[in-house]
Amino acid sequence: MTRKTRRLWLVIACVACLGTAAALVLRAFSSDIVFFVTPSQVASSPPPKDRTVKLGGMVVAGSVHRERRGETPVATFDVTDGQAAVSVHYEGILPDLFREGQSVVAIGTANSAHDFTASEVLAKHDETYMPKEVAEALKKSGKWDPRFGPPPSAASWNSMTVQDARKDLAAPAQPQSQPASPAPTGSAP
Amino acid sequence: MSASPTLVARTGSFFHRYANPGRFLKLGARLQPWLTWPAIVLTLLGLGWGLFFSPADWQQGDSVRIMYVHVPAAMLASAGYAALAVCAVLSLVWRHPLADLAAVEIGPVGACITALCLATGSLWGKPMWGTWWVWDARLTSVLVLFFLYLGHITLIRAFDDPQRGYRAAAILALAGAVDLPIIKFSVQWWNTLHQPDSITLTGAPTMSSSMLWPLGLSTLGISLGFAALVLARTRAAVMESRIQALLSSPRRNQGNAA
Amino acid sequence: MTHLPYIAASYGLALVLSLTLALNAAWRLKTARARLAMLERGNLRPVQPAPRPEAAPSSTDTQTP
């Protein structure tokens, strides 16, 4: 019996040591593990011009300019993390999910602290999943504008059904001032 | 086995009650249909609901339906490896013979489901993110998990003496378990392209209930399916080892007699 | 904005993988059971005594409620 107990403690000790070692290694390399840098990091210490960096942040509402240069579409937009903004130039087709207020990761080089040329743009969607009708109802009720950030707390909408949302969308004619619209069901369970 | 009432001893005797292959086979045969049929029904129900009746996402459109395969696969990839680690403890501490056989059988099933998770993730990432693969913390740690499974599968079969293989593979399984919390928390500790978890223990799920239901059903169904597969394979393995024993003993007798 | 090929590929992959695993497991169980029954009947005992009750189940693994 004692041999088994001793083996158990040995196993526990080994796993604990290994876990600690792994945690320390991950801590030490934490800055290399991050997938992208934020605009404020780029602004405070611009990376060397020849280094490829991944810049992540939210597309600023109203900052997107698309044009065509010959065959290739060219886009310019600002990416922000709330503290600093970097202007990104990109030649190529943007991903389907690209929109104002969407998180994106732009891969390219920084020309200066506020100027970035991307060779690739990835869309980074968030962890909220909702039917189109619910999103429309939230937008219409004035609770959420996707161009300016994440949706309201999940408990206020995750039990709303498509039928509820359709009713909300159909009922009031044009309530741009928000109090007229009926509050979505299940706002406080 | 003495009846000293320490926890270690009691845990050992609890598990050794099912170490008897005959008893395990009888119990397994009785349990099998209760795993297999609910697994098939729930999986078909969950995936059918997710594929045809659940709403499309407001920004991802129909691509969100890949979630009903991808998320259960991801959960089971981790859960399967956790099961390997439990088998490793049972094997290293209590020398439980069934834990070794189960570890042999969990490995390939877990590797398959991890591969499914990676493949569906890729198929989801291409239309949504715009890339098949990135080296962010979540994706990389799951790829590491896949290689851990492959390592376990080869290691446990690598030795002529199966006991040595069991021992080495158990150590690998325990060491690799360090990857599980890394996978789980990678999306919180570091910024990643992969989004954070929608379903957490602490907060309301950031997912419409019309998508949460089919996801729950398919997760339950695929989990039961995983258990059913592992049970069936372990039963087969127990029988195969018995066949080996039967085949080798009479032949030895004949050899002695001749 | 449907991405049907990606969705179909994901579900197809899941189907193929689960079918492969399930058929493989069922086949292993079936052959193992058959061989075990044969060995226990033929080799161990002299042919006469009736086989043990557990050695004669039906061919599918899921019929023991």
Short mmCIF file of C-alpha atoms in Angstrom, two decimals:
data_model
loop_
_atom_site.label_atom_id
_atom_site.label_comp_id
_atom_site.label_asym_id
_atom_site.label_seq_id
_atom_site.Cartn_x
_atom_site.Cartn_y
_atom_site.Cartn_z
CA MET A 1 0.00 0.00 0.00
CA THR A 2 2.65 2.50 0.92
CA ARG A 3 4.36 1.82 -2.37
CA LYS A 4 1.25 2.88 -4.20
CA THR A 5 0.90 5.99 -2.08
CA ARG A 6 4.52 6.82 -2.73
CA ARG A 7 4.05 6.35 -6.47
CA LEU A 8 1.00 8.61 -6.36
CA TRP A 9 2.97 11.38 -4.66
CA LEU A 10 5.80 10.89 -7.10
CA VAL A 11 3.42 11.33 -10.02
CA ILE A 12 1.84 14.40 -8.43
CA ALA A 13 5.25 15.94 -7.77
CA CYS A 14 6.43 15.31 -11.32
CA VAL A 15 3.31 16.81 -12.84
CA ALA A 16 3.57 19.83 -10.53
CA CYS A 17 7.22 20.40 -11.46
CA LEU A 18 6.50 20.03 -15.15
CA GLY A 19 3.51 22.36 -14.92
CA THR A 20 5.58 24.99 -13.16
CA ALA A 21 8.34 24.69 -15.72
CA ALA A 22 5.86 25.05 -18.57
CA ALA A 23 4.21 28.05 -16.92
CA LEU A 24 7.56 29.78 -16.48
CA VAL A 25 8.59 29.12 -20.07
CA LEU A 26 5.28 30.44 -21.37
CA ARG A 27 5.58 33.52 -19.18
CA ALA A 28 9.06 34.19 -20.44
CA PHE A 29 8.02 33.90 -24.07
CA SER A 30 4.68 35.57 -23.61
CA SER A 31 5.52 38.49 -25.87
CA ASP A 32 6.42 36.10 -28.69
CA ILE A 33 3.31 34.01 -28.30
CA VAL A 34 0.92 36.90 -28.88
CA PHE A 35 -0.41 36.78 -32.40
CA PHE A 36 -0.53 40.51 -33.05
CA VAL A 37 0.60 43.85 -31.64
CA THR A 38 -1.83 46.63 -30.85
CA PRO A 39 -1.83 50.12 -32.41
CA SER A 40 -0.70 51.67 -29.12
CA GLN A 41 2.30 49.34 -29.06
CA VAL A 42 3.16 50.38 -32.61
CA ALA A 43 2.68 54.04 -31.73
CA SER A 44 4.87 53.92 -28.64
CA SER A 45 7.70 51.91 -30.21
CA PRO A 46 7.46 51.63 -33.98
CA PRO A 47 8.97 48.34 -35.21
CA PRO A 48 11.83 48.48 -37.74
CA LYS A 49 10.63 49.15 -41.27
CA ASP A 50 11.89 45.86 -42.67
CA ARG A 51 10.22 43.67 -40.09
CA THR A 52 6.88 42.03 -40.81
CA VAL A 53 4.45 42.65 -37.97
CA LYS A 54 0.85 41.69 -37.37
CA LEU A 55 -1.27 44.63 -36.32
CA GLY A 56 -4.57 43.83 -34.60
CA GLY A 57 -7.42 46.09 -33.66
CA MET A 58 -10.84 47.40 -34.55
CA VAL A 59 -11.66 49.12 -37.83
CA VAL A 60 -12.66 52.70 -36.98
CA ALA A 61 -16.17 53.55 -38.13
CA GLY A 62 -16.18 55.93 -41.08
CA SER A 63 -12.48 55.49 -41.80
CA VAL A 64 -12.76 53.00 -44.66
CA HIS A 65 -11.99 54.30 -48.14
CA ARG A 66 -12.12 51.85 -50.99
CA GLU A 67 -11.04 52.62 -54.52
CA ARG A 68 -9.84 50.77 -57.57
CA ARG A 69 -6.42 51.21 -59.05
CA GLY A 70 -6.73 49.43 -62.36
CA GLU A 71 -7.79 45.90 -61.53
CA THR A 72 -6.82 45.73 -57.88
CA PRO A 73 -9.03 47.17 -55.16
CA VAL A 74 -7.20 49.46 -52.77
CA ALA A 75 -8.44 50.09 -49.26
CA THR A 76 -7.38 52.51 -46.56
CA PHE A 77 -8.72 52.27 -43.05
CA ASP A 78 -7.81 53.09 -39.47
CA VAL A 79 -7.23 50.38 -36.89
CA THR A 80 -7.57 51.26 -33.23
CA ASP A 81 -7.36 49.63 -29.83
CA GLY A 82 -9.08 52.52 -28.11
CA GLN A 83 -5.90 54.40 -27.29
CA ALA A 84 -4.07 54.86 -30.56
CA ALA A 85 -5.00 54.51 -34.20
CA VAL A 86 -2.87 53.39 -37.13
CA SER A 87 -3.80 54.01 -40.72
CA VAL A 88 -3.53 50.87 -42.86
CA HIS A 89 -3.14 50.67 -46.66
CA TYR A 90 -3.98 47.43 -48.34
CA GLU A 91 -4.07 46.38 -51.97
CA GLY A 92 -6.19 43.31 -52.54
CA ILE A 93 -9.50 41.73 -51.75
CA LEU A 94 -10.66 42.19 -48.18
CA PRO A 95 -12.22 39.19 -46.41
CA ASP A 96 -16.01 38.86 -46.38
CA LEU A 97 -16.24 39.68 -42.71
CA PHE A 98 -14.39 42.95 -43.08
CA ARG A 99 -16.55 45.87 -41.96
CA GLU A 100 -16.43 48.95 -39.79
CA GLY A 101 -16.23 47.95 -36.15
CA GLN A 102 -14.85 44.51 -36.99
CA SER A 103 -11.61 43.31 -35.45
CA VAL A 104 -8.96 42.68 -38.04
CA VAL A 105 -5.36 41.56 -38.14
CA ALA A 106 -3.26 43.29 -40.77
CA ILE A 107 0.03 41.63 -41.70
CA GLY A 108 2.64 43.95 -43.16
CA THR A 109 5.18 46.60 -42.26
CA ALA A 110 4.94 49.85 -40.34
CA ASN A 111 6.18 52.85 -42.30
CA SER A 112 5.89 55.10 -39.29
CA ALA A 113 4.09 55.14 -35.96
CA HIS A 114 0.76 55.86 -37.65
CA ASP A 115 1.19 54.48 -41.11
CA PHE A 116 1.05 50.79 -42.00
CA THR A 117 1.18 48.91 -45.29
CA ALA A 118 -0.51 45.54 -45.18
CA SER A 119 0.18 42.63 -47.48
CA GLU A 120 -2.63 40.56 -45.99
CA VAL A 121 -5.71 41.36 -43.94
CA LEU A 122 -7.47 38.75 -41.79
CA ALA A 123 -10.87 39.28 -40.22
CA LYS A 124 -11.10 38.35 -36.56
CA HIS A 125 -14.68 37.75 -35.54
CA ASP A 126 -15.76 37.80 -31.92
CA GLU A 127 -17.38 35.07 -29.88
CA THR A 128 -20.98 36.24 -30.25
CA TYR A 129 -23.33 34.22 -32.39
CA MET A 130 -26.83 35.45 -33.14
CA PRO A 131 -29.36 35.18 -35.94
CA LYS A 132 -29.57 38.06 -38.39
CA GLU A 133 -33.03 39.06 -37.18
CA VAL A 134 -31.87 39.38 -33.57
CA ALA A 135 -28.96 41.54 -34.65
CA GLU A 136 -31.34 43.73 -36.64
CA ALA A 137 -33.69 44.04 -33.68
CA LEU A 138 -30.83 45.03 -31.38
CA LYS A 139 -29.66 47.60 -33.90
CA LYS A 140 -33.14 48.97 -34.36
CA SER A 141 -33.81 49.28 -30.66
CA GLY A 142 -30.70 51.40 -30.42
CA LYS A 143 -28.97 49.03 -28.04
CA TRP A 144 -26.14 48.22 -30.36
CA ASP A 145 -24.38 49.61 -33.35
CA PRO A 146 -21.96 47.05 -34.76
CA ARG A 147 -19.80 49.84 -36.14
CA PHE A 148 -18.86 50.99 -32.65
CA GLY A 149 -18.08 47.85 -30.75
CA PRO A 150 -19.26 44.61 -29.27
CA PRO A 151 -22.93 43.80 -28.64
CA PRO A 152 -24.59 44.33 -25.26
CA SER A 153 -24.40 41.71 -22.53
CA ALA A 154 -25.39 38.30 -23.80
CA ALA A 155 -28.13 37.76 -21.22
CA SER A 156 -30.10 40.58 -22.80
CA TRP A 157 -30.43 38.86 -26.16
CA ASN A 158 -29.37 35.22 -26.15
CA SER A 159 -32.86 33.93 -25.43
CA MET A 160 -34.50 36.15 -28.05
CA THR A 161 -35.97 34.00 -30.78
CA VAL A 162 -36.13 34.84 -34.45
CA GLN A 163 -39.90 35.23 -34.14
CA ASP A 164 -39.52 37.75 -31.29
CA ALA A 165 -36.99 39.65 -33.33
CA ARG A 166 -39.25 39.68 -36.41
CA LYS A 167 -42.09 41.03 -34.26
CA ASP A 168 -39.83 43.75 -32.91
CA LEU A 169 -38.73 44.62 -36.39
CA ALA A 170 -42.25 44.69 -37.79
CA ALA A 171 -44.09 46.48 -34.99
CA PRO A 172 -43.07 50.16 -34.72
CA ALA A 173 -42.80 52.19 -37.91
CA GLN A 174 -39.61 54.25 -37.49
CA PRO A 175 -38.65 54.73 -33.84
CA GLN A 176 -35.26 56.36 -34.27
CA SER A 177 -35.69 57.85 -30.82
CA GLN A 178 -35.19 54.77 -28.76
CA PRO A 179 -37.86 54.65 -26.01
CA ALA A 180 -40.69 53.92 -28.45
CA SER A 181 -39.43 50.49 -29.38
CA PRO A 182 -40.46 47.60 -27.19
CA ALA A 183 -37.64 46.20 -25.14
CA PRO A 184 -36.48 42.84 -26.44
CA THR A 185 -37.81 39.94 -24.46
CA GLY A 186 -35.75 38.41 -21.75
CA SER A 187 -33.75 41.52 -21.00
CA ALA A 188 -33.42 40.51 -17.36
CA PRO A 189 -33.97 36.84 -16.69
CA MET B 1 -5.27 -6.20 -0.92
CA SER B 2 -5.48 -5.10 2.68
CA ALA B 3 -8.47 -3.14 3.91
CA SER B 4 -6.55 -0.17 5.25
CA PRO B 5 -8.94 2.73 4.82
CA THR B 6 -6.62 5.19 3.12
CA LEU B 7 -7.98 6.96 0.10
CA VAL B 8 -5.28 5.57 -2.14
CA ALA B 9 -6.08 2.03 -1.14
CA ARG B 10 -9.80 2.49 -1.52
CA THR B 11 -9.45 4.09 -4.93
CA GLY B 12 -7.25 1.23 -5.96
CA SER B 13 -9.66 -1.43 -4.83
CA PHE B 14 -12.57 0.39 -6.45
CA PHE B 15 -10.85 0.31 -9.81
CA HIS B 16 -9.51 -3.19 -9.38
CA ARG B 17 -13.00 -4.49 -9.04
CA TYR B 18 -13.27 -3.85 -12.78
CA ALA B 19 -9.81 -5.13 -13.58
CA ASN B 20 -11.18 -8.63 -13.91
CA PRO B 21 -11.53 -9.01 -17.70
CA GLY B 22 -14.59 -11.24 -17.48
CA ARG B 23 -16.42 -8.80 -15.29
CA PHE B 24 -15.40 -5.92 -17.53
CA LEU B 25 -16.62 -7.72 -20.64
CA LYS B 26 -19.96 -8.49 -19.04
CA LEU B 27 -20.42 -4.91 -17.81
CA GLY B 28 -19.19 -3.49 -21.11
CA ALA B 29 -21.56 -5.59 -23.17
CA ARG B 30 -24.43 -4.38 -21.05
CA LEU B 31 -23.33 -0.73 -21.23
CA GLN B 32 -22.58 -0.69 -24.95
CA PRO B 33 -26.12 -0.25 -26.37
CA TRP B 34 -26.84 2.48 -23.82
CA LEU B 35 -23.94 4.44 -25.26
CA THR B 36 -24.21 3.53 -28.92
CA TRP B 37 -27.85 4.22 -29.65
CA PRO B 38 -28.21 7.53 -27.77
CA ALA B 39 -24.96 8.61 -29.43
CA ILE B 40 -26.30 7.93 -32.92
CA VAL B 41 -29.71 9.49 -32.25
CA LEU B 42 -28.43 12.61 -30.49
CA THR B 43 -25.65 13.24 -32.99
CA LEU B 44 -27.99 12.94 -35.96
CA LEU B 45 -30.54 15.14 -34.21
CA GLY B 46 -28.00 17.79 -33.23
CA LEU B 47 -26.21 17.90 -36.58
CA GLY B 48 -29.45 17.78 -38.56
CA TRP B 49 -30.87 20.61 -36.50
CA GLY B 50 -27.66 22.59 -36.86
CA LEU B 51 -27.38 21.97 -40.59
CA PHE B 52 -30.98 22.56 -41.65
CA PHE B 53 -33.05 24.28 -38.97
CA SER B 54 -30.84 26.54 -36.88
CA PRO B 55 -30.59 30.15 -38.04
CA ALA B 56 -27.61 31.51 -39.95
CA ASP B 57 -25.34 33.86 -38.05
CA TRP B 58 -25.78 37.59 -38.59
CA GLN B 59 -22.23 38.10 -39.79
CA GLN B 60 -20.92 34.64 -40.63
CA GLY B 61 -23.98 33.47 -42.52
CA ASP B 62 -24.28 29.73 -43.07
CA SER B 63 -20.62 29.09 -42.34
CA VAL B 64 -21.51 29.12 -38.66
CA ARG B 65 -22.95 25.63 -39.17
CA ILE B 66 -19.41 24.25 -39.20
CA MET B 67 -19.46 25.06 -35.49
CA TYR B 68 -21.77 22.13 -34.74
CA VAL B 69 -18.99 19.76 -35.81
CA HIS B 70 -15.96 21.80 -34.86
CA VAL B 71 -16.81 22.68 -31.26
CA PRO B 72 -17.72 19.13 -30.10
CA ALA B 73 -14.61 17.82 -31.85
CA ALA B 74 -12.47 20.40 -30.06
CA MET B 75 -14.00 19.61 -26.68
CA LEU B 76 -13.49 15.87 -27.18
CA ALA B 77 -9.94 16.31 -28.39
CA SER B 78 -9.10 17.80 -25.00
CA ALA B 79 -11.38 15.49 -23.03
CA GLY B 80 -9.89 12.44 -24.73
CA TYR B 81 -6.41 13.49 -23.77
CA ALA B 82 -7.57 14.12 -20.21
CA ALA B 83 -8.89 10.55 -20.22
CA LEU B 84 -5.47 9.37 -21.39
CA ALA B 85 -3.90 11.23 -18.47
CA VAL B 86 -6.32 9.59 -16.03
CA CYS B 87 -5.45 6.20 -17.50
CA ALA B 88 -1.79 7.11 -17.09
CA VAL B 89 -2.23 7.79 -13.37
CA LEU B 90 -4.16 4.54 -12.93
CA SER B 91 -1.45 2.72 -14.79
CA LEU B 92 1.56 4.29 -13.08
CA VAL B 93 0.20 4.29 -9.53
CA TRP B 94 -2.10 1.31 -9.38
CA ARG B 95 -0.71 -0.77 -12.28
CA HIS B 96 -4.24 -1.18 -13.53
CA PRO B 97 -4.21 -3.52 -16.56
CA LEU B 98 -7.45 -2.21 -18.05
CA ALA B 99 -6.16 1.36 -17.91
CA ASP B 100 -3.32 0.31 -20.18
CA LEU B 101 -5.64 -1.36 -22.66
CA ALA B 102 -7.96 1.66 -22.59
CA ALA B 103 -5.01 4.00 -23.20
CA VAL B 104 -4.05 1.99 -26.27
CA GLU B 105 -7.57 2.40 -27.62
CA ILE B 106 -8.21 6.03 -26.65
CA GLY B 107 -5.15 7.22 -28.56
CA PRO B 108 -6.30 6.61 -32.15
CA VAL B 109 -9.87 7.79 -31.50
CA GLY B 110 -8.56 10.96 -29.87
CA ALA B 111 -6.12 11.56 -32.72
CA CYS B 112 -8.95 11.20 -35.24
CA ILE B 113 -11.19 13.66 -33.44
CA THR B 114 -8.31 16.13 -33.06
CA ALA B 115 -7.65 15.85 -36.76
CA LEU B 116 -11.35 16.49 -37.38
CA CYS B 117 -11.17 19.55 -35.13
CA LEU B 118 -8.15 20.91 -37.01
CA ALA B 119 -9.63 20.18 -40.43
CA THR B 120 -13.04 21.71 -39.72
CA GLY B 121 -11.31 24.66 -38.09
CA SER B 122 -9.33 25.18 -41.26
CA LEU B 123 -12.47 24.86 -43.38
CA TRP B 124 -14.12 27.45 -41.15
CA GLY B 125 -11.14 29.78 -41.04
CA LYS B 126 -10.70 30.06 -44.80
CA PRO B 127 -14.08 31.67 -45.57
CA MET B 128 -14.33 33.67 -42.32
CA TRP B 129 -10.85 34.82 -41.35
CA GLY B 130 -9.45 34.63 -44.83
CA THR B 131 -6.79 32.01 -44.08
CA TRP B 132 -6.55 28.24 -43.67
CA TRP B 133 -4.05 28.40 -40.88
CA VAL B 134 -2.22 30.87 -38.64
CA TRP B 135 0.32 30.20 -35.94
CA ASP B 136 -1.63 31.73 -33.10
CA ALA B 137 -1.61 30.27 -29.60
CA ARG B 138 -4.91 28.39 -29.84
CA LEU B 139 -4.30 26.74 -33.19
CA THR B 140 -0.69 25.90 -32.39
CA SER B 141 -1.51 24.36 -29.01
CA VAL B 142 -4.17 22.15 -30.61
CA LEU B 143 -1.68 21.07 -33.26
CA VAL B 144 0.71 20.19 -30.43
CA LEU B 145 -2.09 18.11 -28.91
CA PHE B 146 -2.44 16.25 -32.21
CA PHE B 147 1.26 15.45 -32.24
CA LEU B 148 1.06 14.34 -28.60
CA TYR B 149 -1.64 11.88 -29.63
CA LEU B 150 0.52 10.61 -32.51
CA GLY B 151 3.48 10.26 -30.17
CA HIS B 152 1.38 8.33 -27.68
CA ILE B 153 0.07 6.01 -30.38
CA THR B 154 3.54 5.13 -31.61
CA LEU B 155 5.19 4.98 -28.20
CA ILE B 156 2.66 2.60 -26.68
CA ARG B 157 3.25 0.18 -29.54
CA ALA B 158 6.99 0.72 -29.86
CA PHE B 159 8.33 -1.91 -27.44
CA ASP B 160 8.44 -5.67 -27.68
CA ASP B 161 7.53 -5.83 -24.03
CA PRO B 162 4.11 -4.15 -23.91
CA GLN B 163 4.57 -3.23 -20.24
CA ARG B 164 7.47 -0.95 -21.10
CA GLY B 165 5.37 0.67 -23.81
CA TYR B 166 2.53 1.24 -21.37
CA ARG B 167 4.90 2.85 -18.89
CA ALA B 168 6.56 5.14 -21.42
CA ALA B 169 3.25 6.16 -22.98
CA ALA B 170 1.74 6.87 -19.57
CA ILE B 171 4.60 9.24 -18.79
CA LEU B 172 4.08 10.97 -22.13
CA ALA B 173 0.35 11.25 -21.50
CA LEU B 174 0.93 12.86 -18.11
CA ALA B 175 3.58 15.25 -19.40
CA GLY B 176 1.43 16.19 -22.36
CA ALA B 177 -1.49 17.01 -20.11
CA VAL B 178 0.29 20.33 -19.50
CA ASP B 179 -0.98 21.29 -22.96
CA LEU B 180 -4.63 21.05 -21.91
CA PRO B 181 -4.80 24.22 -19.77
CA ILE B 182 -2.70 25.98 -22.41
CA ILE B 183 -5.33 25.14 -25.04
CA LYS B 184 -8.16 26.17 -22.77
CA PHE B 185 -6.74 29.51 -21.67
CA SER B 186 -4.70 30.41 -24.75
CA VAL B 187 -7.46 32.70 -25.99
CA GLN B 188 -7.46 34.58 -22.68
CA TRP B 189 -3.75 34.75 -21.91
CA TRP B 190 -2.56 35.93 -25.29
CA ASN B 191 -4.19 37.77 -28.12
CA THR B 192 -5.05 35.32 -30.85
CA LEU B 193 -6.88 35.24 -34.15
CA HIS B 194 -9.19 32.61 -32.68
CA GLN B 195 -12.05 34.19 -30.76
CA PRO B 196 -12.51 33.51 -27.01
CA ASP B 197 -14.94 30.86 -25.80
CA SER B 198 -18.63 31.63 -26.23
CA ILE B 199 -19.67 29.24 -23.50
CA THR B 200 -18.06 29.84 -20.13
CA LEU B 201 -18.81 28.66 -16.63
CA THR B 202 -19.09 32.19 -15.29
CA GLY B 203 -21.09 34.20 -17.79
CA ALA B 204 -24.15 33.90 -19.98
CA PRO B 205 -23.32 32.17 -23.27
CA THR B 206 -22.74 34.77 -25.95
CA MET B 207 -24.72 32.68 -28.36
CA SER B 208 -28.35 32.71 -29.31
CA SER B 209 -30.27 29.87 -27.69
CA SER B 210 -31.46 28.81 -31.14
CA MET B 211 -27.84 27.86 -31.87
CA LEU B 212 -26.97 26.72 -28.37
CA TRP B 213 -29.53 23.89 -28.39
CA PRO B 214 -28.30 22.06 -31.48
CA LEU B 215 -24.74 22.62 -30.31
CA GLY B 216 -25.54 21.05 -26.94
CA LEU B 217 -27.25 18.08 -28.59
CA SER B 218 -24.44 17.39 -31.00
CA THR B 219 -21.85 17.80 -28.25
CA LEU B 220 -23.67 15.29 -26.07
CA GLY B 221 -24.14 12.90 -28.97
CA ILE B 222 -20.55 13.04 -30.17
CA SER B 223 -19.28 12.64 -26.59
CA LEU B 224 -21.37 9.52 -26.14
CA GLY B 225 -20.13 8.33 -29.51
CA PHE B 226 -16.54 8.81 -28.38
CA ALA B 227 -17.26 6.82 -25.22
CA ALA B 228 -19.03 4.11 -27.21
CA LEU B 229 -16.11 3.79 -29.63
CA VAL B 230 -13.56 3.59 -26.83
CA LEU B 231 -15.64 1.04 -24.96
CA ALA B 232 -16.13 -1.13 -28.04
CA ARG B 233 -12.44 -1.00 -28.90
CA THR B 234 -11.40 -1.76 -25.32
CA ARG B 235 -13.78 -4.73 -25.21
CA ALA B 236 -12.28 -5.98 -28.44
CA ALA B 237 -8.79 -5.45 -27.01
CA VAL B 238 -9.64 -7.45 -23.89
CA MET B 239 -10.95 -10.28 -26.02
CA GLU B 240 -7.91 -10.12 -28.29
CA SER B 241 -5.56 -10.35 -25.33
CA ARG B 242 -7.50 -13.35 -24.10
CA ILE B 243 -7.19 -14.92 -27.53
CA GLN B 244 -3.45 -14.31 -27.38
CA ALA B 245 -3.29 -15.96 -24.00
CA LEU B 246 -5.33 -18.94 -25.18
CA LEU B 247 -3.30 -19.31 -28.34
CA SER B 248 0.05 -19.21 -26.62
CA SER B 249 -0.69 -21.51 -23.70
CA PRO B 250 -1.92 -24.65 -25.52
CA ARG B 251 0.80 -24.28 -28.13
CA ARG B 252 3.37 -24.23 -25.36
CA ASN B 253 1.77 -27.30 -23.88
CA GLN B 254 1.88 -29.06 -27.20
CA GLY B 255 5.51 -28.03 -27.62
CA ASN B 256 6.33 -29.47 -24.22
CA ALA B 257 4.48 -32.64 -24.98
CA ALA B 258 6.12 -33.22 -28.33
CA MET C 1 -22.76 34.67 -48.56
CA THR C 2 -23.06 30.93 -48.36
CA HIS C 3 -19.92 28.90 -48.26
CA LEU C 4 -21.53 25.61 -49.09
CA PRO C 5 -18.39 23.69 -50.14
CA TYR C 6 -16.71 24.37 -46.82
CA ILE C 7 -19.79 23.32 -44.85
CA ALA C 8 -20.31 20.20 -46.95
CA ALA C 9 -16.65 19.27 -46.59
CA SER C 10 -16.81 19.63 -42.80
CA TYR C 11 -19.89 17.48 -42.40
CA GLY C 12 -18.64 14.98 -44.98
CA LEU C 13 -15.37 14.64 -43.13
CA ALA C 14 -17.18 14.08 -39.84
CA LEU C 15 -19.38 11.45 -41.45
CA VAL C 16 -16.53 9.58 -43.12
CA LEU C 17 -14.41 9.62 -39.97
CA SER C 18 -17.15 8.43 -37.63
CA LEU C 19 -18.25 5.70 -40.06
CA THR C 20 -14.69 4.46 -40.43
CA LEU C 21 -14.12 4.35 -36.69
CA ALA C 22 -17.48 2.73 -35.98
CA LEU C 23 -17.14 0.05 -38.66
CA ASN C 24 -13.59 -0.71 -37.58
CA ALA C 25 -14.67 -1.11 -33.95
CA ALA C 26 -17.65 -3.28 -34.89
CA TRP C 27 -15.49 -5.47 -37.11
CA ARG C 28 -12.85 -5.90 -34.41
CA LEU C 29 -15.48 -6.84 -31.86
CA LYS C 30 -17.09 -9.31 -34.21
CA THR C 31 -13.91 -11.11 -35.23
CA ALA C 32 -12.57 -11.13 -31.68
CA ARG C 33 -15.78 -12.59 -30.38
CA ALA C 34 -15.91 -15.22 -33.09
CA ARG C 35 -12.31 -16.28 -32.60
CA LEU C 36 -12.69 -16.36 -28.84
CA ALA C 37 -15.79 -18.51 -29.12
CA MET C 38 -14.03 -20.86 -31.49
CA LEU C 39 -10.97 -21.16 -29.28
CA GLU C 40 -12.92 -21.72 -26.12
CA ARG C 41 -15.11 -24.32 -27.76
CA GLY C 42 -12.45 -26.08 -29.80
CA ASN C 43 -9.06 -25.88 -28.22
CA LEU C 44 -9.50 -25.53 -24.53
CA ARG C 45 -12.09 -28.11 -23.80
CA PRO C 46 -12.54 -31.42 -25.53
CA VAL C 47 -15.31 -30.68 -28.00
CA GLN C 48 -18.23 -32.12 -26.04
CA PRO C 49 -19.22 -29.79 -23.17
CA ALA C 50 -21.67 -27.08 -24.13
CA PRO C 51 -20.00 -23.72 -24.75
CA ARG C 52 -20.15 -21.19 -21.97
CA PRO C 53 -23.24 -19.01 -22.27
CA GLU C 54 -21.22 -15.84 -22.96
CA ALA C 55 -19.51 -17.43 -25.88
CA ALA C 56 -22.58 -17.56 -28.10
CA PRO C 57 -24.03 -14.11 -28.63
CA SER C 58 -25.60 -12.87 -31.81
CA SER C 59 -23.46 -11.24 -34.40
CA THR C 60 -24.07 -7.58 -33.61
CA ASP C 61 -22.54 -6.04 -30.55
CA THR C 62 -25.47 -3.91 -29.58
CA GLN C 63 -28.09 -6.55 -28.92
CA THR C 64 -27.67 -7.08 -25.20
CA PRO C 65 -30.07 -4.75 -23.46
#
